[in-house]
mmCIF file of N, CA and C in Angstrom:
data_model
loop_
_atom_site.group_PDB
_atom_site.id
_atom_site.type_symbol
_atom_site.label_atom_id
_atom_site.label_comp_id
_atom_site.label_asym_id
_atom_site.label_seq_id
_atom_site.Cartn_x
_atom_site.Cartn_y
_atom_site.Cartn_z
ATOM 1 N N MET A 175 21.419 146.904 325.420
ATOM 2 C CA MET A 175 20.364 145.871 324.784
ATOM 3 C C MET A 175 20.407 144.978 325.901
ATOM 4 N N VAL A 176 19.172 144.211 325.776
ATOM 5 C CA VAL A 176 18.854 142.998 326.853
ATOM 6 C C VAL A 176 18.427 141.902 326.085
ATOM 7 N N HIS A 177 18.758 140.756 326.295
ATOM 8 C CA HIS A 177 18.282 139.266 325.717
ATOM 9 C C HIS A 177 17.238 138.777 326.724
ATOM 10 N N HIS A 178 16.401 138.395 326.066
ATOM 11 C CA HIS A 178 15.347 137.686 326.884
ATOM 12 C C HIS A 178 14.956 136.311 326.185
ATOM 13 N N ILE A 179 15.331 135.132 326.814
ATOM 14 C CA ILE A 179 14.943 133.905 326.380
ATOM 15 C C ILE A 179 14.093 133.054 326.965
ATOM 16 N N ILE A 180 13.356 132.663 326.481
ATOM 17 C CA ILE A 180 12.440 131.656 327.310
ATOM 18 C C ILE A 180 12.158 130.259 326.276
ATOM 19 N N LEU A 181 12.141 129.252 327.192
ATOM 20 C CA LEU A 181 12.059 127.977 326.540
ATOM 21 C C LEU A 181 10.596 127.231 327.259
ATOM 22 N N TRP A 182 9.983 126.517 326.247
ATOM 23 C CA TRP A 182 8.777 125.910 326.547
ATOM 24 C C TRP A 182 8.517 124.460 325.997
ATOM 25 N N LYS A 183 8.038 123.690 326.693
ATOM 26 C CA LYS A 183 7.492 122.186 326.491
ATOM 27 C C LYS A 183 6.102 122.450 326.265
ATOM 28 N N ILE A 184 5.725 121.913 325.480
ATOM 29 C CA ILE A 184 4.077 121.845 324.919
ATOM 30 C C ILE A 184 3.688 120.655 325.687
ATOM 31 N N GLN A 185 2.294 120.564 326.188
ATOM 32 C CA GLN A 185 1.700 119.568 327.042
ATOM 33 C C GLN A 185 1.856 118.259 326.405
ATOM 34 N N ALA A 186 2.069 117.146 326.996
ATOM 35 C CA ALA A 186 2.374 115.896 326.339
ATOM 36 C C ALA A 186 1.182 115.144 325.782
ATOM 37 N N ASP A 187 -0.069 115.708 326.218
ATOM 38 C CA ASP A 187 -1.323 115.255 325.767
ATOM 39 C C ASP A 187 -1.753 115.791 324.276
ATOM 40 N N LYS A 188 -0.784 116.603 323.697
ATOM 41 C CA LYS A 188 -1.464 117.212 322.513
ATOM 42 C C LYS A 188 -0.829 116.177 321.398
ATOM 43 N N THR A 189 -1.691 116.278 320.242
ATOM 44 C CA THR A 189 -1.329 115.514 319.131
ATOM 45 C C THR A 189 -0.190 116.145 318.363
ATOM 46 N N GLU A 190 0.469 115.367 317.382
ATOM 47 C CA GLU A 190 1.435 116.391 316.743
ATOM 48 C C GLU A 190 0.928 117.521 315.784
ATOM 49 N N GLU A 191 -0.306 117.197 315.179
ATOM 50 C CA GLU A 191 -0.999 117.992 314.644
ATOM 51 C C GLU A 191 -1.383 119.253 315.381
ATOM 52 N N GLU A 192 -1.634 119.272 316.829
ATOM 53 C CA GLU A 192 -1.966 120.352 317.774
ATOM 54 C C GLU A 192 -0.802 121.113 317.935
ATOM 55 N N LYS A 193 0.359 120.283 318.372
ATOM 56 C CA LYS A 193 1.615 120.906 318.685
ATOM 57 C C LYS A 193 2.227 121.686 317.469
ATOM 58 N N LYS A 194 2.018 121.529 316.148
ATOM 59 C CA LYS A 194 2.400 122.268 315.108
ATOM 60 C C LYS A 194 1.729 123.295 314.991
ATOM 61 N N GLU A 195 0.361 123.433 315.404
ATOM 62 C CA GLU A 195 -0.579 124.527 315.224
ATOM 63 C C GLU A 195 -0.324 125.434 316.337
ATOM 64 N N ILE A 196 0.093 125.014 317.714
ATOM 65 C CA ILE A 196 0.286 125.807 318.577
ATOM 66 C C ILE A 196 1.630 126.506 318.181
ATOM 67 N N MET A 197 2.734 125.870 317.674
ATOM 68 C CA MET A 197 4.097 126.551 317.552
ATOM 69 C C MET A 197 4.085 127.521 316.392
ATOM 70 N N GLU A 198 3.197 127.350 315.240
ATOM 71 C CA GLU A 198 3.064 128.198 314.287
ATOM 72 C C GLU A 198 2.254 129.551 314.822
ATOM 73 N N ASN A 199 1.204 129.211 315.944
ATOM 74 C CA ASN A 199 0.528 130.483 316.515
ATOM 75 C C ASN A 199 1.487 131.280 317.316
ATOM 76 N N VAL A 200 2.276 130.565 318.216
ATOM 77 C CA VAL A 200 3.164 131.492 318.981
ATOM 78 C C VAL A 200 4.099 132.068 318.433
ATOM 79 N N LYS A 201 4.612 131.587 317.236
ATOM 80 C CA LYS A 201 5.898 131.929 316.465
ATOM 81 C C LYS A 201 5.140 133.292 315.810
ATOM 82 N N LYS A 202 4.155 133.256 314.993
ATOM 83 C CA LYS A 202 3.512 134.266 314.518
ATOM 84 C C LYS A 202 3.042 135.439 315.407
ATOM 85 N N GLY A 203 2.611 135.020 316.517
ATOM 86 C CA GLY A 203 2.188 136.091 317.448
ATOM 87 C C GLY A 203 3.382 136.661 318.090
ATOM 88 N N LEU A 204 4.175 136.063 318.499
ATOM 89 C CA LEU A 204 5.342 136.863 319.453
ATOM 90 C C LEU A 204 6.330 137.391 318.289
ATOM 91 N N GLU A 205 6.658 136.936 317.129
ATOM 92 C CA GLU A 205 7.458 137.720 316.196
ATOM 93 C C GLU A 205 6.721 138.826 315.873
ATOM 94 N N GLY A 206 5.245 138.897 315.773
ATOM 95 C CA GLY A 206 4.464 139.686 315.157
ATOM 96 C C GLY A 206 4.565 141.174 316.168
ATOM 97 N N LEU A 207 5.005 140.902 317.310
ATOM 98 C CA LEU A 207 5.191 141.922 318.254
ATOM 99 C C LEU A 207 6.024 143.050 318.029
ATOM 100 N N VAL A 208 7.011 142.592 317.007
ATOM 101 C CA VAL A 208 8.221 143.764 316.664
ATOM 102 C C VAL A 208 7.639 144.818 316.071
ATOM 103 N N GLY A 209 7.643 145.960 316.514
ATOM 104 C CA GLY A 209 6.782 147.205 315.827
ATOM 105 C C GLY A 209 6.043 147.639 316.628
ATOM 106 N N GLN A 210 5.296 146.969 317.386
ATOM 107 C CA GLN A 210 4.047 146.930 318.119
ATOM 108 C C GLN A 210 4.375 147.388 319.752
ATOM 109 N N VAL A 211 5.506 146.497 320.348
ATOM 110 C CA VAL A 211 5.956 146.806 321.654
ATOM 111 C C VAL A 211 7.196 147.837 321.470
ATOM 112 N N PRO A 212 6.909 148.857 322.289
ATOM 113 C CA PRO A 212 8.155 149.934 322.415
ATOM 114 C C PRO A 212 9.637 149.188 322.936
ATOM 115 N N GLY A 213 10.549 149.126 322.358
ATOM 116 C CA GLY A 213 11.854 148.709 322.742
ATOM 117 C C GLY A 213 12.117 147.443 322.505
ATOM 118 N N LEU A 214 11.068 146.398 321.734
ATOM 119 C CA LEU A 214 11.199 145.246 321.320
ATOM 120 C C LEU A 214 11.728 145.232 319.909
ATOM 121 N N GLU A 215 13.427 145.047 319.983
ATOM 122 C CA GLU A 215 13.921 145.120 318.687
ATOM 123 C C GLU A 215 13.987 144.013 317.755
ATOM 124 N N ARG A 216 13.959 142.880 318.413
ATOM 125 C CA ARG A 216 13.907 141.580 317.583
ATOM 126 C C ARG A 216 13.258 140.374 318.395
ATOM 127 N N ALA A 217 12.452 139.626 317.965
ATOM 128 C CA ALA A 217 11.975 138.437 318.322
ATOM 129 C C ALA A 217 11.938 137.064 317.591
ATOM 130 N N HIS A 218 12.405 136.060 317.692
ATOM 131 C CA HIS A 218 12.551 134.994 317.093
ATOM 132 C C HIS A 218 12.090 133.753 317.984
ATOM 133 N N VAL A 219 11.183 133.006 317.296
ATOM 134 C CA VAL A 219 10.663 131.821 317.972
ATOM 135 C C VAL A 219 11.280 130.510 316.957
ATOM 136 N N GLN A 220 12.169 129.713 317.705
ATOM 137 C CA GLN A 220 12.677 128.494 317.435
ATOM 138 C C GLN A 220 11.680 127.584 317.385
ATOM 139 N N THR A 221 11.251 126.884 316.042
ATOM 140 C CA THR A 221 10.024 125.818 316.207
ATOM 141 C C THR A 221 10.794 124.720 315.648
ATOM 142 N N GLU A 222 11.862 124.644 315.102
ATOM 143 C CA GLU A 222 12.623 123.484 314.934
ATOM 144 C C GLU A 222 13.272 122.796 315.896
ATOM 145 N N LYS A 223 13.142 121.683 316.627
ATOM 146 C CA LYS A 223 13.719 121.336 317.674
ATOM 147 C C LYS A 223 14.992 120.547 317.468
ATOM 148 N N LEU A 224 16.101 120.781 318.125
ATOM 149 C CA LEU A 224 17.209 120.064 317.941
ATOM 150 C C LEU A 224 17.379 118.842 318.622
ATOM 151 N N THR A 225 17.830 117.931 318.260
ATOM 152 C CA THR A 225 18.022 116.488 318.728
ATOM 153 C C THR A 225 18.546 116.274 320.280
ATOM 154 N N SER A 226 19.375 117.291 320.525
ATOM 155 C CA SER A 226 20.027 117.568 321.892
ATOM 156 C C SER A 226 19.091 118.061 322.911
ATOM 157 N N SER A 227 17.845 118.756 322.529
ATOM 158 C CA SER A 227 17.019 119.462 323.465
ATOM 159 C C SER A 227 15.937 118.806 323.876
ATOM 160 N N THR A 228 15.356 119.192 325.131
ATOM 161 C CA THR A 228 14.269 118.518 325.712
ATOM 162 C C THR A 228 13.054 119.607 325.646
ATOM 163 N N VAL A 229 13.240 120.931 325.146
ATOM 164 C CA VAL A 229 12.139 121.680 324.805
ATOM 165 C C VAL A 229 11.489 121.761 323.508
ATOM 166 N N ASP A 230 10.217 122.268 323.311
ATOM 167 C CA ASP A 230 9.576 122.245 321.890
ATOM 168 C C ASP A 230 9.838 123.813 321.270
ATOM 169 N N LEU A 231 9.876 124.759 322.159
ATOM 170 C CA LEU A 231 9.927 126.076 321.545
ATOM 171 C C LEU A 231 10.972 127.000 322.317
ATOM 172 N N MET A 232 11.560 127.975 321.444
ATOM 173 C CA MET A 232 12.380 128.752 322.309
ATOM 174 C C MET A 232 12.264 130.150 321.857
ATOM 175 N N LEU A 233 11.969 131.220 322.538
ATOM 176 C CA LEU A 233 11.906 132.631 321.945
ATOM 177 C C LEU A 233 13.520 133.304 322.456
ATOM 178 N N ASP A 234 13.627 133.927 321.705
ATOM 179 C CA ASP A 234 15.043 134.521 321.698
ATOM 180 C C ASP A 234 14.520 136.031 321.245
ATOM 181 N N SER A 235 14.540 137.041 322.136
ATOM 182 C CA SER A 235 14.209 138.469 321.901
ATOM 183 C C SER A 235 15.165 139.406 322.350
ATOM 184 N N VAL A 236 15.295 140.628 321.793
ATOM 185 C CA VAL A 236 16.186 141.656 322.310
ATOM 186 C C VAL A 236 15.330 142.940 322.575
ATOM 187 N N PHE A 237 15.781 143.568 323.489
ATOM 188 C CA PHE A 237 15.118 144.853 323.850
ATOM 189 C C PHE A 237 16.111 145.989 324.031
ATOM 190 N N THR A 238 15.743 147.240 323.914
ATOM 191 C CA THR A 238 16.682 148.188 323.939
ATOM 192 C C THR A 238 17.090 148.346 325.300
ATOM 193 N N ASP A 239 16.520 147.945 326.324
ATOM 194 C CA ASP A 239 17.026 148.302 327.582
ATOM 195 C C ASP A 239 16.000 147.188 328.583
ATOM 196 N N ALA A 240 16.318 147.459 330.096
ATOM 197 C CA ALA A 240 15.606 146.574 331.044
ATOM 198 C C ALA A 240 14.352 147.128 331.095
ATOM 199 N N GLU A 241 14.020 148.496 331.103
ATOM 200 C CA GLU A 241 12.663 148.868 331.155
ATOM 201 C C GLU A 241 11.703 148.434 330.205
ATOM 202 N N SER A 242 12.291 148.621 328.987
ATOM 203 C CA SER A 242 11.263 147.846 327.695
ATOM 204 C C SER A 242 11.094 146.397 328.119
ATOM 205 N N LEU A 243 11.859 145.872 328.767
ATOM 206 C CA LEU A 243 11.445 144.336 328.790
ATOM 207 C C LEU A 243 10.451 144.238 329.916
ATOM 208 N N VAL A 244 10.550 145.243 330.871
ATOM 209 C CA VAL A 244 9.562 145.151 332.160
ATOM 210 C C VAL A 244 8.294 145.751 331.282
ATOM 211 N N ASN A 245 8.091 146.607 330.665
ATOM 212 C CA ASN A 245 6.669 147.273 329.882
ATOM 213 C C ASN A 245 6.566 146.292 328.986
ATOM 214 N N TYR A 246 7.011 145.368 328.257
ATOM 215 C CA TYR A 246 6.627 144.242 327.379
ATOM 216 C C TYR A 246 5.934 143.304 328.199
ATOM 217 N N LYS A 247 6.063 142.915 329.447
ATOM 218 C CA LYS A 247 5.224 141.753 330.091
ATOM 219 C C LYS A 247 3.886 142.268 330.459
ATOM 220 N N THR A 248 3.604 143.548 330.324
ATOM 221 C CA THR A 248 2.258 144.189 330.632
ATOM 222 C C THR A 248 1.674 144.747 329.540
ATOM 223 N N HIS A 249 2.356 144.969 328.393
ATOM 224 C CA HIS A 249 1.983 145.707 327.047
ATOM 225 C C HIS A 249 0.622 144.650 326.571
ATOM 226 N N PRO A 250 -0.376 145.501 326.287
ATOM 227 C CA PRO A 250 -1.686 144.711 325.859
ATOM 228 C C PRO A 250 -1.488 143.706 324.497
ATOM 229 N N ALA A 251 -0.631 144.145 323.622
ATOM 230 C CA ALA A 251 -0.444 143.098 322.713
ATOM 231 C C ALA A 251 0.484 141.873 323.157
ATOM 232 N N HIS A 252 1.244 142.009 323.799
ATOM 233 C CA HIS A 252 1.909 140.793 324.234
ATOM 234 C C HIS A 252 1.042 139.952 325.227
ATOM 235 N N VAL A 253 0.387 140.933 325.929
ATOM 236 C CA VAL A 253 -0.521 139.983 327.040
ATOM 237 C C VAL A 253 -1.574 139.330 326.027
ATOM 238 N N HIS A 254 -2.222 139.858 325.150
ATOM 239 C CA HIS A 254 -3.169 139.032 324.320
ATOM 240 C C HIS A 254 -2.410 137.833 323.468
ATOM 241 N N VAL A 255 -1.120 138.001 323.027
ATOM 242 C CA VAL A 255 -0.749 136.797 322.303
ATOM 243 C C VAL A 255 -0.226 135.730 323.546
ATOM 244 N N ALA A 256 0.211 136.200 324.617
ATOM 245 C CA ALA A 256 0.459 135.028 325.535
ATOM 246 C C ALA A 256 -0.819 134.426 326.276
ATOM 247 N N ASP A 257 -1.964 134.926 326.359
ATOM 248 C CA ASP A 257 -3.211 134.536 326.826
ATOM 249 C C ASP A 257 -3.891 133.662 325.592
ATOM 250 N N THR A 258 -3.405 134.276 324.578
ATOM 251 C CA THR A 258 -4.256 133.290 323.553
ATOM 252 C C THR A 258 -3.567 132.105 323.116
ATOM 253 N N TYR A 259 -2.426 132.210 323.044
ATOM 254 C CA TYR A 259 -1.418 131.262 322.371
ATOM 255 C C TYR A 259 -0.160 130.440 323.180
ATOM 256 N N VAL A 260 -0.117 131.204 324.299
ATOM 257 C CA VAL A 260 0.797 130.522 324.935
ATOM 258 C C VAL A 260 0.588 130.165 326.439
#
């Protein structure tokens, strides 16, 4: 099992409405990859910011092994979500 954690800050020039839409799209897109990308067992995008945090989004994903994580990076479904929403 391999955990893959990514943190993001949304561009400061975005309005609150734009930030909310971005976060919803990223969450839906990345969590929707479970079942599409081989070896991706779980994906959770945290959109509720902690007061102690300086980031806007966190992806916590779990893969069956390191090879699955490598393949995820170039999987067409992941590339589409990354290019479209992230």
